[in-house]
Amino acid sequence: MAKYYINAGNRISKINKEIYGHFSEHLGRCIYEGLYVGEDSEIPNVNGMRTDVVEALKEIKVPVLRWPGGCFADEYHWKDGIGPKENRKRMINTHWGGVVEDNSFGTHEFMELCRQLGCETYVNGNLGSGTVQEMSEWIEYMTFEGVSPMADLRAKNGHPEPWKVDFFGVGNENWGCGGNMTPEFYANEYRRYQTYVRQYNASMDTEENIDTPELIRKIACGANIDDTEWTEGVLKTLFRHCEPRFHGHADGLSLHYYTHPGGWDHKGSATEFDEKTWYMTLAKAAYMEELIRMHGAIMDQYDPEKKLGMIVDEWGTWFDVEPGTNPGFLYQQNTMRDALVACINLNIFNKHSDRVKMTCIAQMVNVLQSVILTEGAKMVKTPTWHVFNLFKNHQDASLVESHIETKQIGEEEQFMVPNLSESASVDSEGRLQITIGNLSITEDCFVETSIAGFDGKKASAEILRGEMHAKNTFDDPDAVHTEAYEVKLSEDGLSFTVPACSVLRITVEG
Ligand code: AHR
């Protein structure tokens, strides 16, 4: 039995909808086949975007999409991807699988995809191998309204109206694939490049920060995992002689952390794993909280008011590729283990939404921890998709104080995890939203909840559950699915059982 306390009267922070963001890279079958099939495809599409996939993504309310990479971003030259398709450069994607990149998906197509999804745009610029002029012209091309060489070129290519760039990443993993830089060198480069990422559509007098939507919010490259030296070095240089925010320098600092059960060299199978590996994976996922605290403490020193967002723009499981698939395509299946990893991470992000302002799961379709898998005309929604669907009511809700008395479980001392993962919010309709996962493979857990500051009248719930290896396949696409679930609301509070290996969403109406 576990005791759960919720104080709905204590609203802690806004859970930015962007915490539920996604990432799409020119990698494997994410963009091509997964999202974009071209207008002439037999697979039903609108302007080249797969209708089935777009519909499934709209259902989980994708708030923001990051593109074109990843490591690909620092090798991407945007002018290769505009203009008549037959004239676009063909090249080898040397980073990912050595396949031909025909640039048929470029800026116009990305903006069209985001239009169809109804989501914000997060474009990642090339600082590693591109020039300041190239980055500056891309911004002009996308956002300038009026007469200018790039705005004219955009009109010539069929889009006279400017687009909205909501977020712009100035480089990606510049400590590694984005140029192998030192933090100080990167931060100086960042300062220079971002100067020419002009805010054409906003007054610079605005008290801007990550929550000022009329601006392009600029994201600096942050650390890999626990590299606090990078965070410290970048912030020291960014804040030197100025507070970045006032100059529109930086609105966010990224963090990348992937969950590999046995480390980079022992990722293991996505579908075949034992109990020990289950707990090891979940413990590694839960490490996200320590990382947020670690980097957050450094950010607090420079930015105690938390105006600079922590942007976890790559997270998720990274296993061995499915046998027989291109190792450079990073295609992996998705099981209930991934569902629990998603649940743990999203609850952590909610709980730290005072600092964590956006996150992007890697990656949207057919790559790493995807919400969608495709094979030809077939599509499946993964267990991770279902978790995003269960959690979507947290988007733009207010995080409320909550605490659960839970025990540590696991099979090895160094990989123990809390039995339960939870977070709670009050949404814009005044409903209490609770998401809770049971990390145990074998034991159900009965939970007694006492709720303060909220007069609950009616409660309903939905559950995702299955055996730990359960997954959706192209032959059995609905094996893992959600269903309605019974919870009890009385004068004594809310009580319910969280079955082993499950994720639950409870909505309490006031
Ligand atoms: O998501 C796959 C790769 O992981 C990205 O391209 C890179 O940024 C990270 O190392």
Coordinates of C-alpha atoms and ligand atoms in Angstrom, one line a residue:
M1 CA 0.0 0.0 0.0
A2 CA 1.2 3.5 -0.8
K3 CA 0.1 6.8 0.6
Y4 CA -0.2 9.7 -1.9
Y5 CA -0.6 13.3 -1.0
I6 CA -1.7 16.0 -3.4
N7 CA -2.0 19.7 -2.4
A8 CA -3.8 21.2 -5.4
G9 CA -3.8 24.6 -3.7
N10 CA -0.1 24.8 -4.2
R11 CA 0.5 25.6 -7.9
I12 CA 4.2 25.3 -8.4
S13 CA 4.9 26.1 -12.1
K14 CA 3.4 26.0 -15.5
I15 CA 4.0 22.7 -17.4
N16 CA 4.9 24.2 -20.8
K17 CA 3.2 22.3 -23.5
E18 CA 6.6 22.1 -25.2
I19 CA 7.7 19.6 -22.6
Y20 CA 5.8 17.1 -24.8
G21 CA 7.8 18.0 -27.9
H22 CA 9.3 15.7 -30.5
F23 CA 12.5 15.5 -32.6
S24 CA 12.8 14.5 -36.3
E25 CA 16.1 14.1 -38.1
H26 CA 17.2 13.1 -41.6
L27 CA 18.1 9.8 -40.2
G28 CA 17.0 6.3 -41.3
R29 CA 13.3 6.2 -42.0
C30 CA 12.2 9.1 -39.8
I31 CA 11.6 11.8 -42.4
Y32 CA 11.5 9.8 -45.6
E33 CA 8.9 7.0 -45.4
G34 CA 8.0 7.8 -41.8
L35 CA 6.6 11.3 -42.2
Y36 CA 7.1 12.2 -45.8
V37 CA 6.3 10.0 -48.8
G38 CA 6.0 12.6 -51.5
E39 CA 3.0 13.7 -53.4
D40 CA 3.1 10.9 -55.9
S41 CA 3.1 8.1 -53.4
E42 CA 0.4 5.5 -53.3
I43 CA 0.3 5.9 -49.5
P44 CA -2.4 8.5 -48.7
N45 CA -0.8 11.8 -48.2
V46 CA -1.4 15.6 -48.1
N47 CA 1.3 17.5 -49.9
G48 CA 3.6 14.5 -49.4
M49 CA 2.9 14.0 -45.6
R50 CA 1.5 10.7 -44.6
T51 CA -2.1 11.1 -43.6
D52 CA -2.1 8.2 -41.1
V53 CA 1.0 9.4 -39.3
V54 CA -0.1 13.0 -39.2
E55 CA -3.5 12.0 -37.8
A56 CA -1.9 9.8 -35.1
L57 CA 0.5 12.7 -34.1
K58 CA -2.4 15.2 -34.0
E59 CA -4.1 12.9 -31.5
I60 CA -1.3 13.2 -29.0
K61 CA -1.2 17.0 -29.6
V62 CA 2.4 17.3 -30.7
P63 CA 3.2 20.8 -29.5
V64 CA 6.6 21.4 -31.2
L65 CA 8.8 19.6 -33.6
R66 CA 12.6 19.9 -33.8
W67 CA 14.3 19.5 -37.2
P68 CA 16.6 18.7 -39.2
G69 CA 19.0 17.2 -36.6
G70 CA 20.8 16.1 -34.5
C71 CA 24.2 15.5 -35.9
F72 CA 22.7 16.0 -39.4
A73 CA 22.0 19.7 -38.5
D74 CA 25.6 20.7 -38.4
E75 CA 26.2 19.3 -41.9
Y76 CA 22.9 20.6 -43.3
H77 CA 23.0 23.4 -45.9
W78 CA 19.5 24.7 -46.1
K79 CA 19.8 26.1 -49.6
D80 CA 20.2 22.5 -50.9
G81 CA 16.6 21.8 -49.8
I82 CA 14.7 24.6 -51.5
G83 CA 13.5 25.3 -55.0
P84 CA 12.3 22.8 -57.7
K85 CA 12.8 19.3 -56.4
E86 CA 14.5 18.1 -59.6
N87 CA 17.2 20.7 -59.1
R88 CA 17.9 19.9 -55.5
K89 CA 21.3 18.4 -54.6
R90 CA 21.6 14.7 -54.1
M91 CA 24.2 13.7 -51.6
I92 CA 25.2 10.8 -49.3
N93 CA 24.1 11.1 -45.7
T94 CA 27.5 10.1 -44.4
H95 CA 26.4 10.3 -40.8
W96 CA 23.5 8.0 -41.0
G97 CA 23.7 4.9 -43.0
G98 CA 25.4 6.2 -46.2
V99 CA 22.2 6.5 -48.1
V100 CA 21.2 9.1 -50.7
E101 CA 19.7 12.3 -49.4
D102 CA 17.9 13.9 -52.2
N103 CA 16.8 17.0 -50.2
S104 CA 13.2 16.6 -51.3
F105 CA 12.3 17.4 -47.7
G106 CA 13.5 20.9 -46.9
T107 CA 12.4 24.1 -45.2
H108 CA 9.1 24.4 -47.1
E109 CA 8.2 20.7 -46.4
F110 CA 9.1 21.1 -42.7
M111 CA 6.9 24.1 -42.4
E112 CA 4.1 22.3 -44.2
L113 CA 4.4 19.4 -41.8
C114 CA 4.2 21.6 -38.8
R115 CA 1.2 23.4 -40.3
Q116 CA -0.6 20.1 -40.7
L117 CA 0.3 19.0 -37.2
G118 CA -0.7 22.4 -35.8
C119 CA 2.6 22.6 -33.9
E120 CA 5.4 25.0 -33.2
T121 CA 8.6 25.0 -35.2
Y122 CA 12.0 24.3 -33.7
V123 CA 14.7 24.6 -36.4
N124 CA 18.3 23.6 -35.6
G125 CA 20.9 25.7 -37.3
N126 CA 24.4 24.7 -38.6
L127 CA 27.2 26.2 -36.5
G128 CA 29.6 23.3 -36.9
S129 CA 30.2 23.5 -40.7
G130 CA 28.0 26.4 -41.8
T131 CA 28.8 30.1 -41.9
V132 CA 27.3 33.0 -40.0
Q133 CA 25.9 34.3 -43.3
E134 CA 24.3 31.0 -44.1
M135 CA 22.5 30.9 -40.7
S136 CA 21.5 34.5 -41.0
E137 CA 20.1 34.1 -44.5
W138 CA 18.1 31.1 -43.4
I139 CA 16.4 33.2 -40.7
E140 CA 15.8 35.9 -43.3
Y141 CA 14.4 33.3 -45.7
M142 CA 12.0 31.9 -43.1
T143 CA 10.9 35.0 -41.3
F144 CA 11.4 38.2 -43.1
E145 CA 8.3 40.0 -44.3
G146 CA 9.0 42.7 -46.9
V147 CA 11.5 43.2 -49.7
S148 CA 14.8 41.4 -49.2
P149 CA 16.9 38.9 -51.2
M150 CA 15.9 35.9 -49.1
A151 CA 12.2 36.9 -48.8
D152 CA 12.1 37.3 -52.6
L153 CA 13.7 33.9 -53.0
R154 CA 11.1 32.4 -50.7
A155 CA 8.3 34.0 -52.7
K156 CA 9.9 32.8 -55.9
N157 CA 9.8 29.3 -54.4
G158 CA 6.1 29.6 -53.8
H159 CA 5.7 31.0 -50.3
P160 CA 5.4 34.8 -50.2
E161 CA 4.3 34.8 -46.5
P162 CA 6.9 34.4 -43.9
W163 CA 6.8 31.5 -41.5
K164 CA 7.0 31.6 -37.7
V165 CA 10.2 30.1 -36.3
D166 CA 9.4 29.5 -32.6
F167 CA 12.7 28.1 -31.5
F168 CA 16.1 28.1 -33.2
G169 CA 19.0 25.9 -32.1
V170 CA 22.4 27.4 -32.7
G171 CA 24.3 24.2 -33.3
N172 CA 23.9 20.7 -32.0
E173 CA 26.2 18.6 -29.8
N174 CA 29.0 21.0 -30.6
W175 CA 31.1 19.2 -28.0
G176 CA 31.0 16.2 -30.4
C177 CA 29.5 15.7 -33.8
G178 CA 28.9 19.4 -34.1
G179 CA 32.5 20.4 -34.3
N180 CA 34.3 18.9 -31.3
M181 CA 34.6 22.3 -29.6
T182 CA 35.5 23.3 -26.1
P183 CA 32.8 25.0 -24.1
E184 CA 34.4 28.4 -24.2
F185 CA 35.1 28.3 -28.0
Y186 CA 31.5 27.2 -28.6
A187 CA 30.0 29.8 -26.4
N188 CA 32.0 32.6 -28.2
E189 CA 30.9 31.2 -31.5
Y190 CA 27.3 31.0 -30.2
R191 CA 27.4 34.7 -29.3
R192 CA 28.6 35.6 -32.8
Y193 CA 26.2 33.4 -34.7
Q194 CA 23.1 34.2 -32.7
T195 CA 23.8 38.0 -33.2
Y196 CA 22.6 37.4 -36.8
V197 CA 19.6 35.4 -35.9
R198 CA 17.5 38.5 -36.2
Q199 CA 14.2 39.1 -34.5
Y200 CA 12.6 40.6 -37.6
N201 CA 9.1 40.4 -36.1
A202 CA 9.6 41.6 -32.6
S203 CA 10.6 44.7 -30.7
M204 CA 13.8 44.2 -28.8
D205 CA 12.4 46.2 -25.9
T206 CA 10.3 43.3 -24.9
E207 CA 11.1 41.7 -21.5
E208 CA 11.9 38.6 -23.4
N209 CA 12.4 35.1 -22.2
I210 CA 11.6 31.6 -23.1
D211 CA 7.9 32.3 -22.6
T212 CA 7.7 35.2 -25.1
P213 CA 6.2 33.6 -28.1
E214 CA 6.5 36.5 -30.6
L215 CA 10.3 36.0 -30.5
I216 CA 12.5 33.4 -32.0
R217 CA 13.6 31.7 -28.8
K218 CA 17.3 30.8 -29.2
I219 CA 18.7 27.6 -27.8
A220 CA 22.4 27.1 -27.0
C221 CA 24.0 23.7 -27.1
G222 CA 24.2 22.3 -23.6
A223 CA 25.8 19.3 -22.1
N224 CA 25.9 15.6 -22.8
I225 CA 24.7 13.6 -19.8
D226 CA 26.7 14.8 -16.7
D227 CA 29.2 17.0 -18.4
T228 CA 29.0 19.9 -15.9
E229 CA 32.2 21.4 -17.2
W230 CA 30.5 22.1 -20.4
T231 CA 27.5 23.7 -18.7
E232 CA 29.8 25.8 -16.5
G233 CA 32.1 26.8 -19.4
V234 CA 29.2 27.8 -21.7
L235 CA 27.3 29.8 -19.2
K236 CA 30.4 31.6 -17.9
T237 CA 31.1 32.8 -21.5
L238 CA 27.4 33.5 -22.3
F239 CA 26.9 35.6 -19.3
R240 CA 30.2 37.5 -19.6
H241 CA 29.6 41.2 -19.8
C242 CA 25.9 40.7 -20.2
E243 CA 22.9 38.9 -19.0
P244 CA 22.1 36.9 -22.2
R245 CA 18.3 37.3 -21.9
F246 CA 18.4 41.1 -22.3
H247 CA 20.2 40.9 -25.6
G248 CA 18.0 38.1 -26.9
H249 CA 21.2 36.0 -26.7
A250 CA 19.9 32.8 -25.3
D251 CA 16.5 31.6 -24.1
G252 CA 17.4 28.0 -23.5
L253 CA 20.3 25.6 -22.9
S254 CA 20.0 22.1 -24.1
L255 CA 20.7 18.8 -22.4
H256 CA 21.0 15.4 -24.1
Y257 CA 20.6 12.1 -22.2
Y258 CA 19.7 8.8 -23.7
T259 CA 18.8 5.6 -21.7
H260 CA 21.0 2.7 -22.6
P261 CA 20.6 -0.2 -20.1
G262 CA 24.2 -1.4 -20.2
G263 CA 26.0 1.8 -21.4
W264 CA 27.0 2.9 -24.9
D265 CA 28.7 -0.4 -25.8
H266 CA 26.0 -2.7 -24.3
K267 CA 22.7 -1.2 -25.4
G268 CA 21.0 -4.6 -25.7
S269 CA 17.9 -5.7 -27.5
A270 CA 14.8 -3.5 -27.6
T271 CA 12.5 -6.5 -27.1
E272 CA 14.5 -9.3 -25.5
F273 CA 15.6 -8.5 -22.0
D274 CA 15.4 -10.0 -18.5
E275 CA 14.1 -8.6 -15.2
K276 CA 17.5 -7.3 -14.2
T277 CA 17.8 -5.3 -17.5
W278 CA 14.2 -4.0 -17.0
Y279 CA 15.2 -2.5 -13.6
M280 CA 18.6 -1.3 -14.9
T281 CA 16.9 0.5 -17.8
L282 CA 14.3 2.2 -15.5
A283 CA 17.0 3.2 -13.0
K284 CA 19.0 4.7 -15.9
A285 CA 15.9 6.6 -17.0
A286 CA 15.3 7.9 -13.5
Y287 CA 18.8 9.3 -13.5
M288 CA 17.3 12.1 -15.6
E289 CA 16.2 13.8 -12.4
E290 CA 19.7 13.9 -11.0
L291 CA 21.0 15.3 -14.2
I292 CA 18.3 18.1 -14.1
R293 CA 19.3 18.9 -10.6
M294 CA 23.0 18.8 -11.4
H295 CA 22.9 21.1 -14.4
G296 CA 20.0 23.1 -12.9
A297 CA 22.2 24.0 -9.9
I298 CA 24.8 25.5 -12.2
M299 CA 22.1 27.4 -14.1
D300 CA 20.7 28.7 -10.8
Q301 CA 24.1 30.4 -10.1
Y302 CA 23.9 32.4 -13.3
D303 CA 20.2 32.7 -13.6
P304 CA 18.5 32.4 -10.2
E305 CA 15.2 33.7 -11.7
K306 CA 15.1 30.7 -14.0
K307 CA 14.6 32.7 -17.2
L308 CA 16.9 30.5 -19.2
G309 CA 15.0 27.3 -20.0
M310 CA 16.6 23.8 -19.7
I311 CA 15.8 22.2 -23.0
V312 CA 16.1 18.4 -23.0
D313 CA 15.9 18.2 -26.7
E314 CA 17.1 14.6 -27.0
W315 CA 16.0 11.9 -24.6
G316 CA 14.7 8.4 -24.8
T317 CA 15.8 4.8 -25.1
W318 CA 18.6 3.8 -27.4
F319 CA 18.9 0.0 -27.9
D320 CA 20.5 -2.2 -30.6
V321 CA 18.9 -1.9 -33.9
E322 CA 16.3 -4.5 -34.9
P323 CA 18.2 -7.5 -36.4
G324 CA 18.6 -7.3 -40.1
T325 CA 18.1 -3.5 -40.3
N326 CA 20.7 -0.9 -41.3
P327 CA 22.8 -0.1 -38.2
G328 CA 23.0 3.5 -39.2
F329 CA 19.1 3.8 -39.2
L330 CA 18.7 3.3 -35.5
Y331 CA 15.4 1.5 -35.9
Q332 CA 14.2 -0.2 -32.8
Q333 CA 10.9 -1.8 -31.5
N334 CA 9.1 -0.4 -28.5
T335 CA 7.7 -2.3 -25.5
M336 CA 6.1 -1.7 -22.2
R337 CA 9.6 -1.0 -20.9
D338 CA 9.7 2.1 -23.2
A339 CA 6.3 3.1 -21.9
L340 CA 7.6 3.1 -18.4
V341 CA 10.7 5.0 -19.4
A342 CA 8.5 7.6 -21.0
C343 CA 6.3 7.8 -17.9
I344 CA 9.3 8.3 -15.6
N345 CA 10.8 11.0 -17.8
L346 CA 7.6 12.9 -18.4
N347 CA 6.8 12.9 -14.7
I348 CA 10.3 14.1 -13.9
F349 CA 10.0 16.9 -16.5
N350 CA 6.6 18.0 -15.1
K351 CA 8.1 18.1 -11.6
H352 CA 10.9 20.3 -12.8
S353 CA 8.9 22.5 -15.0
D354 CA 10.1 25.6 -13.2
R355 CA 13.4 25.0 -15.1
V356 CA 12.6 22.5 -17.8
K357 CA 10.8 24.4 -20.5
M358 CA 10.9 22.1 -23.5
T359 CA 11.9 18.5 -24.3
C360 CA 12.0 16.5 -27.5
I361 CA 11.8 12.7 -27.5
A362 CA 14.2 11.1 -29.9
Q363 CA 12.8 10.5 -32.4
M364 CA 9.3 10.9 -33.7
V365 CA 9.0 8.0 -36.2
N366 CA 11.0 4.9 -36.9
V367 CA 14.1 6.0 -35.0
L368 CA 15.1 5.2 -31.4
Q369 CA 12.1 5.6 -28.9
S370 CA 9.5 6.4 -31.5
V371 CA 5.9 7.1 -31.0
I372 CA 5.1 5.7 -34.4
L373 CA 6.6 2.8 -36.5
T374 CA 5.9 2.3 -40.2
E375 CA 6.4 -0.4 -42.7
G376 CA 5.3 0.5 -46.2
A377 CA 1.7 1.6 -45.9
K378 CA 1.3 0.1 -42.4
M379 CA 1.6 2.1 -39.2
V380 CA 1.6 1.2 -35.5
K381 CA 1.2 3.4 -32.5
T382 CA 3.9 2.3 -30.0
P383 CA 3.4 1.9 -26.2
T384 CA 5.3 5.2 -26.0
W385 CA 2.6 6.9 -28.2
H386 CA 0.0 5.7 -25.6
V387 CA 2.0 7.3 -22.8
F388 CA 2.1 10.6 -24.6
N389 CA -1.7 10.3 -25.2
L390 CA -2.3 9.6 -21.4
F391 CA -0.1 12.6 -20.4
K392 CA -1.4 15.1 -22.9
N393 CA -3.7 16.8 -20.5
H394 CA -0.7 18.1 -18.5
Q395 CA 0.2 20.4 -21.5
D396 CA 0.1 24.0 -20.3
A397 CA -1.5 22.9 -16.9
S398 CA -0.2 24.0 -13.5
L399 CA 2.0 21.6 -11.7
V400 CA 0.7 21.0 -8.1
E401 CA 2.5 19.8 -5.1
S402 CA 2.4 16.0 -4.7
H403 CA 4.3 13.3 -2.9
I404 CA 4.0 9.6 -2.8
E405 CA 5.4 7.3 -0.1
T406 CA 6.9 4.6 -2.2
K407 CA 9.5 1.9 -1.6
Q408 CA 12.6 1.2 -3.7
I409 CA 12.4 -1.9 -5.9
G410 CA 14.8 -3.8 -8.1
E411 CA 17.2 -6.7 -8.4
E412 CA 20.6 -5.0 -7.9
E413 CA 21.6 -2.5 -5.3
Q414 CA 23.0 0.0 -7.8
F415 CA 19.8 -0.1 -10.0
M416 CA 17.0 0.3 -7.4
V417 CA 14.1 2.5 -8.5
P418 CA 11.0 3.9 -6.8
N419 CA 8.1 1.6 -7.1
L420 CA 5.9 4.4 -8.4
S421 CA 6.4 7.5 -10.5
E422 CA 3.9 10.3 -10.4
S423 CA 3.0 13.9 -11.1
A424 CA -0.2 15.9 -10.8
S425 CA -1.4 19.1 -12.3
V426 CA -4.6 21.3 -12.6
D427 CA -5.5 21.9 -16.2
S428 CA -7.1 25.0 -17.8
E429 CA -10.6 23.5 -17.3
G430 CA -9.9 23.2 -13.5
R431 CA -9.6 19.4 -13.6
L432 CA -7.0 17.6 -11.5
Q433 CA -4.8 15.4 -13.7
I434 CA -2.7 12.6 -12.2
T435 CA -0.3 10.4 -14.1
I436 CA 1.2 7.4 -12.3
G437 CA 3.2 4.4 -13.3
N438 CA 4.0 1.2 -11.5
L439 CA 7.6 0.1 -12.3
S440 CA 7.3 -3.3 -10.7
I441 CA 7.1 -6.2 -13.1
T442 CA 5.2 -8.4 -10.6
E443 CA 3.4 -6.5 -7.9
D444 CA 0.3 -4.4 -8.0
C445 CA 0.2 -1.5 -5.7
F446 CA -2.8 -0.1 -3.8
V447 CA -2.7 3.7 -3.4
E448 CA -4.7 5.8 -0.9
T449 CA -4.7 9.5 -1.9
S450 CA -5.5 12.5 0.2
I451 CA -6.2 15.6 -1.8
A452 CA -6.1 19.1 -0.3
G453 CA -7.2 22.3 -2.0
F454 CA -9.5 20.6 -4.4
D455 CA -13.1 19.5 -4.1
G456 CA -13.3 16.4 -6.3
K457 CA -16.7 15.4 -7.5
K458 CA -16.1 12.7 -10.1
A459 CA -13.0 10.7 -11.1
S460 CA -12.3 8.7 -14.2
A461 CA -9.2 6.9 -15.3
E462 CA -7.5 5.2 -18.3
I463 CA -4.8 2.6 -18.1
L464 CA -2.0 1.2 -20.3
R465 CA -0.8 -2.2 -19.1
G466 CA 0.8 -5.3 -20.4
E467 CA 3.5 -7.9 -19.8
M468 CA 6.9 -6.3 -19.7
H469 CA 7.8 -7.3 -23.3
A470 CA 4.4 -6.4 -24.7
K471 CA 4.5 -4.5 -27.9
N472 CA 2.5 -3.5 -31.0
T473 CA 3.6 -5.1 -34.3
F474 CA 2.4 -4.6 -37.9
D475 CA 0.5 -7.9 -37.6
D476 CA -0.9 -7.1 -34.2
P477 CA -1.0 -3.3 -34.0
D478 CA -3.4 -3.0 -31.1
A479 CA -1.9 -5.6 -28.7
V480 CA -0.9 -2.8 -26.3
H481 CA -3.7 -0.2 -25.9
T482 CA -5.4 1.9 -23.2
E483 CA -8.8 1.2 -21.7
A484 CA -11.0 2.7 -19.1
Y485 CA -10.1 1.9 -15.5
E486 CA -11.9 2.0 -12.2
V487 CA -10.9 4.3 -9.4
K488 CA -12.8 5.2 -6.2
L489 CA -13.5 8.7 -5.1
S490 CA -15.2 9.1 -1.7
E491 CA -15.2 11.5 1.2
D492 CA -12.0 9.7 2.4
G493 CA -10.2 10.6 -0.8
L494 CA -9.2 8.8 -3.9
S495 CA -8.1 5.2 -3.9
F496 CA -7.1 2.8 -6.7
T497 CA -4.8 0.0 -7.6
V498 CA -1.9 0.5 -10.0
P499 CA -1.3 -2.9 -11.6
A500 CA 2.3 -4.1 -12.1
C501 CA 3.9 -2.7 -15.2
S502 CA 1.3 -0.1 -16.0
V503 CA 0.7 3.6 -16.6
L504 CA -2.4 5.3 -15.4
R505 CA -4.0 8.6 -16.0
I506 CA -6.7 9.8 -13.5
T507 CA -8.8 12.8 -14.1
V508 CA -10.7 14.3 -11.1
E509 CA -13.4 16.9 -11.9
G510 CA -14.2 19.5 -9.4
Ligands
AHR1 O1 19.3 11.0 -32.2 C1 20.4 10.5 -32.7 C2 21.7 11.3 -32.5 O2 22.0 11.3 -31.2 C3 21.6 12.7 -32.9 O3 21.8 13.0 -34.2 C4 22.7 13.3 -32.1 O4 22.4 14.7 -31.7 C5 22.7 12.4 -30.9 O5 24.0 12.1 -30.6

